[in-house]
Each structure stands twice: as structure tokens, then as C-alpha cells.
Amino acid sequence: GKGGYDHYMLKEIHEQPHAIRQCLSGRVDELHGRVELEELDGLSTPKRVQFIACGTSYHAGLYAAHLFREMGVPAQTFIASEYATSPPPVGEDELVVAITQSGETADTLSALREAKARGAETLALTNVVGSSVTRECDHTMYIRAGPEIGVAASKTFTSQLVAVNLLVEAMNGNDAGVLTGLRDLAGDLQSVLDRVNVRSAAAQLAAADRCFFVGRGLNHPVALEGALKFKEITYVHAEGFPAGELKHGSLALVTEDTPVVAVLTGDDEETRKTIGNIKEVESRDAPVIAVTDGRVEVASFVDECIQIPETHPHVAPLLANVVLQLIAYRSANLLGRSIDKPRNLAKSVTVE
Ligand code: F6R
């Protein structure tokens, strides 16, 4: 059942601290500060990585490729249904990772077969034990989120990002800061669930005809995911952009009636550039809702500022994502939508 929640989606949002603990369980050696993944026995650090996935899992793939490139491994992410239209070369020591919650998505399985035909070594990142993808890949890593009933992915996206972090740390020599961030993540996420108030942001977005989500770097996939979740369950047009891209055309749509949700975490040049992008939309009178870890002060110039705890920059985007889940959920609830079963959508898409 829904365990006292109005919808499975809300229940699953609240299950995230538990899902994170499940994903980490037995995989981090706290004493030696090491990630140990039995799943990867026989798999060495790849020379290059390709991620193939659809929808929310594609956003996890974008995040994953960013982390691999940061560790010096060339990595690219492909929308599975496009992979075979122009298949990229598969080199020696190339790892192809299929990210799929259900393990049954036809587009992803089809792209995977294409990669295998080219000789790629393959890894499945999935939630469903024994699913088709696990039978077709050389290696499988489970995200261990538990069953997800809501059609819109919530906890499984968070678990995918946690699993990706484990993969990167196992291959990259275990950064103490990331491991601390992961260890604290379940508690930090719980504090977001307990303390963050999205009521007025949700009311503002639910009243709009369209809204935009922007973020840079690791917050770019979070912005895309925030927009996908929002449109999926509210039926309001939402679009996610890399923060710097809005000005290359879509800024023409920005008016006082176009709320912009900006995700800002970390304290670096990227965050400062995103602030510049926020100022551009504000000068067109767009209301701006910032989701921020507070490392850079934004509260004084945005309409609404939603604060998440400070943590490692690899991990902060996961907390920001939860705020966007809550905003989407609250907005859809205000609009009286069928949150667990949005129109036209199915949980597992087994046709190309
Ligand atoms: C969005 C959503 C879909 C799936 C996509 C891939 O909330 O759930 O976009 O992410 O259909 O599904 P899997 O991960 O099962 O391959």
C-alpha cells in the first residue's frame, strides 16, 4: 500500500534515505575508505565509456559521463533510440553502460545489442533483479532502490546517481570527500524532506503556462530531470536547459509569466556564470526560484530561495533534485493530476 501517503510517488520520494542506504550497504569499506564492488570483478578501469539510456535514466547517464570525464576517462551519453542511427565507434577497452531502471526498455536493449555487435564490453545498471538487461550484459550492478510503483521515476533516479558515484570511486581511487558526502547523503536528504518548504514555489509554477529549469555542469542533468518530472505529472509545459543555453534562442519566450527554476550548487566559476544567466532572465521580469546550497549568496536577488545542506559538489545535485521532485509533486497535486499514472505513459516501455 501507500503507507499513509496520498500517492506512491510521495511515498517513494520519502523512501529515498532508505534506498540510498540500501545502495551503499556493504559496498563501502569505511575503515579503509574504499568502495568495493564485487560486481566489477574482472572489469578494469575502461579507457572510454559510453552510456545508453532513455528518459530519466538518460539524465543519470549525462551525470555519469560528467564524472568519468572529470577523472580523465572520455565518456559520452547517448539517447538509446538514437544510438543505432549513427553508432559511435567502439574502441578497445571501451565499456558500454546501459542504464535502465526496469531493465526492459526496448530502445535501450536494442542500442545495447548494437554496441555488443561492435565488440563492446557491457555493464547493466538496473533496479530489477533478473531483468532482460542483466541477461544481455557482461556485468550487472544493481541500484537496489526497491520496487517503484509511481510511473514517474523518483527514488530510482537518486539510486542511479548513488550507484554511479560508487562506480566512479571504485575505478578512480576513492576520494575521501565524495565518500563522506555519500555517507552523509541519507541524513542530508532526510533533512531536505523534513525542512524544505516548496509550497509557494509549487503554487507559482502550477499557475504558469510554462516554466524553465536551468543548471550548469552536474546541475544540467538535474535541470533536465526537474523539467521532465514537472511536465510528466503536471501536464504543464516545462523545459530544462543548460543554464548558458537559454540565451541562444529560448530567451525569446521568457516573460514575467515564465518562472525559471535555477539549480546552483558549489562555489566556483560555473556557479557565478549561472548567476549571470539568472540576471538575464530577471531583466525580462521572469520570476526566479533558486535551489541552492548557499555557498554563493543568491537570496538577495531571486524571488524565492530554497536551501539544501552543503555537501560534496558531486553529491549536492542529488539533494537539489529532491527539491525539484517535491515541487513537481506539489504542483501536480494542486492541479489535481493523476500523479501515479500520468496520462499516455507506461512504467516500462517495451516497444521501439
Ligand atoms: C520518467 C521515466 C521515463 C523512464 C524511461 C526509461 O519519469 O520514468 O523517462 O526513465 O522510460 O526507463 P528505464 O529506466 O526503465 O529504462
Tab-separated table of C-alpha atoms and ligand atoms in Angstrom:
chain	number	residue	atom	x	y	z
A	1	GLY	CA	0.000	0.000	0.000
A	2	LYS	CA	0.806	3.682	0.068
A	3	GLY	CA	1.834	3.575	3.714
A	4	GLY	CA	-0.250	6.600	4.690
A	5	TYR	CA	0.879	8.758	1.766
A	6	ASP	CA	-1.609	10.139	-0.759
A	7	HIS	CA	0.374	8.758	-3.682
A	8	TYR	CA	3.026	6.131	-4.342
A	9	MET	CA	5.212	8.870	-5.763
A	10	LEU	CA	5.232	10.762	-2.460
A	11	LYS	CA	5.900	7.531	-0.587
A	12	GLU	CA	8.768	6.745	-2.945
A	13	ILE	CA	10.211	10.256	-2.579
A	14	HIS	CA	10.212	9.673	1.171
A	15	GLU	CA	11.801	6.242	0.779
A	16	GLN	CA	14.942	7.786	-0.677
A	17	PRO	CA	17.054	7.857	2.502
A	18	HIS	CA	16.390	4.122	2.857
A	19	ALA	CA	17.081	3.494	-0.833
A	20	ILE	CA	20.425	5.302	-0.550
A	21	ARG	CA	21.432	3.186	2.448
A	22	GLN	CA	20.491	0.041	0.531
A	23	CYS	CA	22.581	1.106	-2.454
A	24	LEU	CA	25.621	1.814	-0.251
A	25	SER	CA	25.207	-1.206	2.006
A	26	GLY	CA	28.271	-3.469	2.021
A	27	ARG	CA	29.840	-1.523	-0.812
A	28	VAL	CA	31.891	0.995	1.158
A	29	ASP	CA	34.719	-0.160	3.410
A	30	GLU	CA	34.606	2.657	5.973
A	31	LEU	CA	37.792	1.546	7.706
A	32	HIS	CA	39.966	1.811	4.610
A	33	GLY	CA	37.901	4.482	2.852
A	34	ARG	CA	37.353	2.289	-0.191
A	35	VAL	CA	34.465	1.337	-2.413
A	36	GLU	CA	34.341	-2.374	-3.076
A	37	LEU	CA	32.067	-3.643	-5.824
A	38	GLU	CA	32.116	-7.411	-6.263
A	39	GLU	CA	30.031	-6.801	-9.364
A	40	LEU	CA	33.062	-5.335	-11.075
A	41	ASP	CA	35.359	-8.331	-10.546
A	42	GLY	CA	37.145	-8.882	-13.819
A	43	LEU	CA	36.390	-5.383	-15.093
A	44	SER	CA	39.316	-2.955	-15.158
A	45	THR	CA	39.102	0.818	-15.454
A	46	PRO	CA	37.903	1.378	-19.015
A	47	LYS	CA	39.746	3.595	-21.477
A	48	ARG	CA	36.479	5.087	-22.672
A	49	VAL	CA	32.838	4.799	-21.637
A	50	GLN	CA	29.528	5.132	-23.461
A	51	PHE	CA	26.234	5.387	-21.611
A	52	ILE	CA	22.981	4.448	-23.306
A	53	ALA	CA	19.600	5.148	-21.753
A	54	CYS	CA	16.206	6.844	-22.131
A	55	GLY	CA	14.294	9.483	-20.191
A	56	THR	CA	15.246	9.805	-16.554
A	57	SER	CA	17.928	7.143	-16.946
A	58	TYR	CA	19.425	9.238	-19.754
A	59	HIS	CA	19.743	12.105	-17.296
A	60	ALA	CA	21.594	9.762	-14.928
A	61	GLY	CA	23.830	8.929	-17.910
A	62	LEU	CA	24.632	12.612	-18.503
A	63	TYR	CA	25.606	12.964	-14.860
A	64	ALA	CA	27.712	9.796	-15.050
A	65	ALA	CA	29.613	10.865	-18.168
A	66	HIS	CA	30.446	14.182	-16.497
A	67	LEU	CA	32.031	12.355	-13.533
A	68	PHE	CA	34.015	9.991	-15.779
A	69	ARG	CA	35.377	12.870	-17.847
A	70	GLU	CA	36.347	14.620	-14.620
A	71	MET	CA	38.500	11.578	-13.796
A	72	GLY	CA	40.092	11.757	-17.219
A	73	VAL	CA	38.131	8.988	-18.949
A	74	PRO	CA	36.488	10.070	-22.211
A	75	ALA	CA	32.774	9.422	-21.775
A	76	GLN	CA	29.658	10.110	-23.815
A	77	THR	CA	25.972	9.594	-23.246
A	78	PHE	CA	23.523	8.545	-25.948
A	79	ILE	CA	19.751	8.554	-26.131
A	80	ALA	CA	19.189	4.854	-26.727
A	81	SER	CA	16.674	5.275	-29.555
A	82	GLU	CA	19.236	7.347	-31.479
A	83	TYR	CA	22.260	5.131	-30.855
A	84	ALA	CA	21.809	2.827	-33.839
A	85	THR	CA	21.006	5.686	-36.218
A	86	SER	CA	24.672	6.680	-36.104
A	87	PRO	CA	26.526	4.193	-33.944
A	88	PRO	CA	29.732	5.575	-32.422
A	89	PRO	CA	32.936	3.564	-32.905
A	90	VAL	CA	33.601	1.109	-30.088
A	91	GLY	CA	37.313	1.045	-29.310
A	92	GLU	CA	39.429	-1.405	-27.348
A	93	ASP	CA	38.750	-1.268	-23.589
A	94	GLU	CA	35.546	0.628	-24.265
A	95	LEU	CA	32.823	-0.007	-21.707
A	96	VAL	CA	29.192	0.452	-22.685
A	97	VAL	CA	26.880	1.008	-19.735
A	98	ALA	CA	23.141	0.505	-20.190
A	99	ILE	CA	21.254	2.464	-17.544
A	100	THR	CA	17.678	1.237	-17.186
A	101	GLN	CA	15.543	1.125	-14.076
A	102	SER	CA	13.218	-1.571	-15.406
A	103	GLY	CA	15.848	-3.457	-17.374
A	104	GLU	CA	13.186	-3.966	-20.064
A	105	THR	CA	13.222	-0.758	-22.137
A	106	ALA	CA	13.214	-1.832	-25.789
A	107	ASP	CA	15.174	1.187	-27.043
A	108	THR	CA	17.935	0.568	-24.509
A	109	LEU	CA	18.130	-3.174	-25.188
A	110	SER	CA	18.284	-2.521	-28.903
A	111	ALA	CA	21.140	0.012	-28.538
A	112	LEU	CA	22.928	-2.429	-26.264
A	113	ARG	CA	22.756	-5.154	-28.919
A	114	GLU	CA	24.213	-2.733	-31.431
A	115	ALA	CA	27.137	-1.996	-29.081
A	116	LYS	CA	27.687	-5.696	-28.406
A	117	ALA	CA	27.761	-6.428	-32.119
A	118	ARG	CA	30.654	-3.959	-32.287
A	119	GLY	CA	32.541	-5.838	-29.576
A	120	ALA	CA	31.893	-3.642	-26.539
A	121	GLU	CA	32.202	-4.928	-23.004
A	122	THR	CA	28.878	-4.185	-21.319
A	123	LEU	CA	27.606	-3.268	-17.874
A	124	ALA	CA	23.955	-3.053	-16.825
A	125	LEU	CA	22.957	-0.532	-14.172
A	126	THR	CA	19.437	-1.554	-13.226
A	127	ASN	CA	16.927	-1.894	-10.427
A	128	VAL	CA	15.158	-5.078	-11.419
A	129	VAL	CA	16.820	-8.350	-10.488
A	130	GLY	CA	16.974	-10.797	-13.363
A	131	SER	CA	15.578	-8.287	-15.884
A	132	SER	CA	16.368	-8.653	-19.599
A	133	VAL	CA	19.270	-6.216	-19.500
A	134	THR	CA	21.072	-8.310	-16.882
A	135	ARG	CA	20.928	-11.338	-19.165
A	136	GLU	CA	22.359	-9.413	-22.083
A	137	CYS	CA	25.257	-7.636	-20.328
A	138	ASP	CA	28.665	-8.995	-19.261
A	139	HIS	CA	28.337	-7.342	-15.838
A	140	THR	CA	25.441	-6.078	-13.719
A	141	MET	CA	25.343	-3.574	-10.903
A	142	TYR	CA	22.027	-3.258	-9.066
A	143	ILE	CA	20.902	0.101	-7.764
A	144	ARG	CA	18.788	-1.593	-5.048
A	145	ALA	CA	16.080	1.082	-4.873
A	146	GLY	CA	13.301	-1.426	-4.263
A	147	PRO	CA	10.113	-1.570	-6.350
A	148	GLU	CA	8.899	1.737	-7.789
A	149	ILE	CA	5.145	1.897	-8.439
A	150	GLY	CA	4.769	5.542	-9.475
A	151	VAL	CA	5.156	5.793	-13.248
A	152	ALA	CA	7.375	8.873	-12.886
A	153	ALA	CA	10.790	7.759	-11.677
A	154	SER	CA	11.817	9.339	-8.356
A	155	LYS	CA	13.806	7.215	-5.927
A	156	THR	CA	15.304	5.147	-8.725
A	157	PHE	CA	16.942	8.258	-10.243
A	158	THR	CA	18.559	9.082	-6.898
A	159	SER	CA	19.744	5.479	-6.554
A	160	GLN	CA	21.156	5.544	-10.089
A	161	LEU	CA	23.218	8.609	-9.184
A	162	VAL	CA	24.453	6.982	-5.969
A	163	ALA	CA	25.432	3.847	-7.913
A	164	VAL	CA	27.254	5.964	-10.494
A	165	ASN	CA	29.229	7.626	-7.699
A	166	LEU	CA	30.205	4.208	-6.346
A	167	LEU	CA	31.301	3.107	-9.799
A	168	VAL	CA	33.430	6.211	-10.271
A	169	GLU	CA	35.011	5.968	-6.819
A	170	ALA	CA	35.739	2.248	-7.246
A	171	MET	CA	37.504	2.984	-10.523
A	172	ASN	CA	39.105	6.263	-9.544
A	173	GLY	CA	40.785	5.563	-6.227
A	174	ASN	CA	38.253	6.673	-3.658
A	175	ASP	CA	38.047	10.381	-2.939
A	176	ALA	CA	37.554	10.865	0.803
A	177	GLY	CA	35.340	13.915	0.257
A	178	VAL	CA	32.958	12.056	-2.033
A	179	LEU	CA	32.796	9.072	0.309
A	180	THR	CA	31.943	11.386	3.209
A	181	GLY	CA	29.285	13.048	1.073
A	182	LEU	CA	27.779	9.657	0.234
A	183	ARG	CA	27.913	8.532	3.867
A	184	ASP	CA	26.016	11.676	4.928
A	185	LEU	CA	23.631	11.651	1.973
A	186	ALA	CA	20.743	9.688	3.518
A	187	GLY	CA	20.710	12.067	6.515
A	188	ASP	CA	21.066	15.180	4.355
A	189	LEU	CA	18.237	14.010	2.118
A	190	GLN	CA	16.078	13.332	5.173
A	191	SER	CA	16.687	16.876	6.338
A	192	VAL	CA	15.577	18.188	2.921
A	193	LEU	CA	12.374	16.133	3.250
A	194	ASP	CA	11.803	17.375	6.816
A	195	ARG	CA	12.682	21.040	6.431
A	196	VAL	CA	12.282	22.264	2.883
A	197	ASN	CA	9.067	24.099	2.117
A	198	VAL	CA	8.140	24.157	-1.561
A	199	ARG	CA	4.557	25.335	-1.123
A	200	SER	CA	4.885	28.781	-2.645
A	201	ALA	CA	7.249	27.675	-5.431
A	202	ALA	CA	4.804	24.905	-6.357
A	203	ALA	CA	1.856	27.324	-6.354
A	204	GLN	CA	3.710	29.735	-8.602
A	205	LEU	CA	4.705	27.029	-11.103
A	206	ALA	CA	1.286	25.369	-11.072
A	207	ALA	CA	-0.253	28.715	-12.057
A	208	ALA	CA	2.075	29.213	-15.038
A	209	ASP	CA	1.557	28.097	-18.645
A	210	ARG	CA	5.198	27.169	-18.982
A	211	CYS	CA	8.352	27.143	-16.928
A	212	PHE	CA	12.049	26.565	-17.384
A	213	PHE	CA	14.649	24.717	-15.354
A	214	VAL	CA	18.308	25.629	-15.701
A	215	GLY	CA	21.577	24.311	-14.315
A	216	ARG	CA	25.222	24.044	-15.327
A	217	GLY	CA	27.664	21.136	-15.171
A	218	LEU	CA	26.326	18.394	-12.900
A	219	ASN	CA	23.212	20.508	-12.364
A	220	HIS	CA	22.385	20.379	-16.059
A	221	PRO	CA	21.028	16.799	-15.890
A	222	VAL	CA	19.216	17.803	-12.685
A	223	ALA	CA	17.526	20.678	-14.533
A	224	LEU	CA	16.525	18.329	-17.370
A	225	GLU	CA	15.165	15.816	-14.892
A	226	GLY	CA	13.316	18.542	-12.958
A	227	ALA	CA	11.587	19.644	-16.161
A	228	LEU	CA	10.765	16.077	-17.262
A	229	LYS	CA	9.263	15.262	-13.860
A	230	PHE	CA	7.312	18.510	-13.852
A	231	LYS	CA	5.761	18.120	-17.286
A	232	GLU	CA	5.118	14.414	-16.801
A	233	ILE	CA	2.921	14.814	-13.751
A	234	THR	CA	1.544	18.389	-14.051
A	235	TYR	CA	0.957	18.431	-17.860
A	236	VAL	CA	2.345	21.979	-17.808
A	237	HIS	CA	4.982	22.679	-20.424
A	238	ALA	CA	8.393	22.637	-18.782
A	239	GLU	CA	11.788	22.661	-20.423
A	240	GLY	CA	15.210	22.087	-18.960
A	241	PHE	CA	18.324	23.782	-20.292
A	242	PRO	CA	21.999	24.053	-19.635
A	243	ALA	CA	21.992	27.462	-17.940
A	244	GLY	CA	24.125	29.073	-20.636
A	245	GLU	CA	21.926	27.884	-23.497
A	246	LEU	CA	18.718	29.752	-22.732
A	247	LYS	CA	20.102	32.960	-24.220
A	248	HIS	CA	20.720	31.226	-27.563
A	249	GLY	CA	17.076	31.376	-28.567
A	250	SER	CA	14.608	30.287	-25.920
A	251	LEU	CA	15.101	33.541	-24.015
A	252	ALA	CA	12.585	34.911	-26.523
A	253	LEU	CA	9.890	33.021	-24.594
A	254	VAL	CA	10.849	34.446	-21.223
A	255	THR	CA	8.390	36.952	-19.763
A	256	GLU	CA	7.011	37.832	-16.346
A	257	ASP	CA	4.772	34.768	-16.792
A	258	THR	CA	7.619	32.296	-17.247
A	259	PRO	CA	9.023	31.165	-13.902
A	260	VAL	CA	12.618	29.914	-14.079
A	261	VAL	CA	13.915	27.389	-11.577
A	262	ALA	CA	17.701	27.636	-11.269
A	263	VAL	CA	19.832	24.985	-9.598
A	264	LEU	CA	23.037	26.361	-8.094
A	265	THR	CA	25.391	24.225	-6.055
A	266	GLY	CA	29.079	24.580	-5.365
A	267	ASP	CA	31.167	27.711	-5.203
A	268	ASP	CA	33.061	28.096	-8.396
A	269	GLU	CA	33.265	29.864	-11.716
A	270	GLU	CA	30.354	27.770	-13.036
A	271	THR	CA	28.009	28.926	-10.299
A	272	ARG	CA	28.973	32.536	-10.960
A	273	LYS	CA	28.229	32.126	-14.646
A	274	THR	CA	24.812	30.662	-13.837
A	275	ILE	CA	24.136	33.717	-11.678
A	276	GLY	CA	24.852	35.831	-14.756
A	277	ASN	CA	22.270	33.758	-16.661
A	278	ILE	CA	19.726	34.257	-13.866
A	279	LYS	CA	20.210	38.005	-14.089
A	280	GLU	CA	19.444	37.861	-17.802
A	281	VAL	CA	16.051	36.229	-17.222
A	282	GLU	CA	15.319	38.564	-14.329
A	283	SER	CA	15.845	41.558	-16.533
A	284	ARG	CA	12.957	40.140	-18.635
A	285	ASP	CA	10.909	40.138	-15.402
A	286	ALA	CA	10.813	36.330	-15.073
A	287	PRO	CA	10.293	35.137	-11.503
A	288	VAL	CA	13.326	33.103	-10.396
A	289	ILE	CA	13.232	30.278	-7.891
A	290	ALA	CA	16.736	29.239	-6.842
A	291	VAL	CA	17.626	25.881	-5.344
A	292	THR	CA	20.990	26.399	-3.719
A	293	ASP	CA	23.423	25.032	-1.145
A	294	GLY	CA	24.103	28.614	-0.103
A	295	ARG	CA	27.791	28.570	-0.987
A	296	VAL	CA	27.211	31.604	-3.114
A	297	GLU	CA	24.719	34.189	-1.937
A	298	VAL	CA	21.686	34.379	-4.232
A	299	ALA	CA	18.789	35.014	-1.836
A	300	SER	CA	19.111	38.793	-2.173
A	301	PHE	CA	18.305	38.888	-5.883
A	302	VAL	CA	15.976	35.950	-6.592
A	303	ASP	CA	12.247	35.800	-5.860
A	304	GLU	CA	12.499	32.657	-3.845
A	305	CYS	CA	15.451	30.750	-2.478
A	306	ILE	CA	15.211	27.122	-1.411
A	307	GLN	CA	18.170	25.976	0.624
A	308	ILE	CA	19.716	22.500	0.690
A	309	PRO	CA	22.506	21.315	3.017
A	310	GLU	CA	26.124	21.828	1.970
A	311	THR	CA	27.927	18.693	0.871
A	312	HIS	CA	30.460	17.484	-1.692
A	313	PRO	CA	29.853	19.028	-5.148
A	314	HIS	CA	29.304	15.576	-6.682
A	315	VAL	CA	26.539	14.879	-4.171
A	316	ALA	CA	24.781	18.261	-3.888
A	317	PRO	CA	22.925	17.815	-7.196
A	318	LEU	CA	21.167	14.763	-5.707
A	319	LEU	CA	19.748	16.940	-2.922
A	320	ALA	CA	18.704	19.660	-5.364
A	321	ASN	CA	16.909	17.009	-7.412
A	322	VAL	CA	14.778	16.057	-4.415
A	323	VAL	CA	13.593	19.661	-4.119
A	324	LEU	CA	12.558	19.530	-7.789
A	325	GLN	CA	10.713	16.241	-7.168
A	326	LEU	CA	8.791	17.870	-4.325
A	327	ILE	CA	7.981	20.930	-6.438
A	328	ALA	CA	6.667	18.731	-9.267
A	329	TYR	CA	4.652	16.614	-6.857
A	330	ARG	CA	3.099	19.593	-5.003
A	331	SER	CA	2.287	21.396	-8.259
A	332	ALA	CA	0.643	18.290	-9.751
A	333	ASN	CA	-1.312	17.834	-6.538
A	334	LEU	CA	-2.579	21.433	-6.662
A	335	LEU	CA	-3.693	20.790	-10.240
A	336	GLY	CA	-5.433	17.558	-9.233
A	337	ARG	CA	-3.478	15.387	-11.659
A	338	SER	CA	-3.272	11.610	-11.756
A	339	ILE	CA	0.190	11.627	-10.215
A	340	ASP	CA	0.956	7.923	-10.030
A	341	LYS	CA	-0.381	7.179	-13.511
A	342	PRO	CA	0.063	10.183	-15.784
A	343	ARG	CA	-1.956	10.081	-18.989
A	344	ASN	CA	-0.371	8.367	-22.020
A	345	LEU	CA	2.564	6.920	-20.058
A	346	ALA	CA	3.585	3.415	-19.008
A	347	LYS	CA	6.124	2.365	-16.412
A	348	SER	CA	8.053	0.161	-18.751
A	349	VAL	CA	8.293	0.928	-22.469
A	350	THR	CA	8.790	-2.323	-24.342
A	351	VAL	CA	8.329	-1.051	-27.895
A	352	GLU	CA	10.754	0.944	-30.050
B	1	F6R	C1	10.394	9.362	-16.364
B	1	F6R	C2	10.512	7.937	-16.642
B	1	F6R	C3	10.973	7.506	-18.006
B	1	F6R	C4	11.980	6.357	-17.874
B	1	F6R	C5	12.370	5.823	-19.239
B	1	F6R	C6	13.436	4.748	-19.145
B	1	F6R	O1	9.924	9.602	-15.086
B	1	F6R	O2	10.244	7.136	-15.797
B	1	F6R	O3	11.542	8.569	-18.684
B	1	F6R	O4	13.102	6.832	-17.187
B	1	F6R	O5	11.229	5.301	-19.890
B	1	F6R	O6	13.013	3.686	-18.346
B	1	F6R	P1	14.050	2.642	-17.785
B	1	F6R	O7	14.948	3.365	-16.824
B	1	F6R	O8	13.225	1.591	-17.120
B	1	F6R	O9	14.828	2.118	-18.962
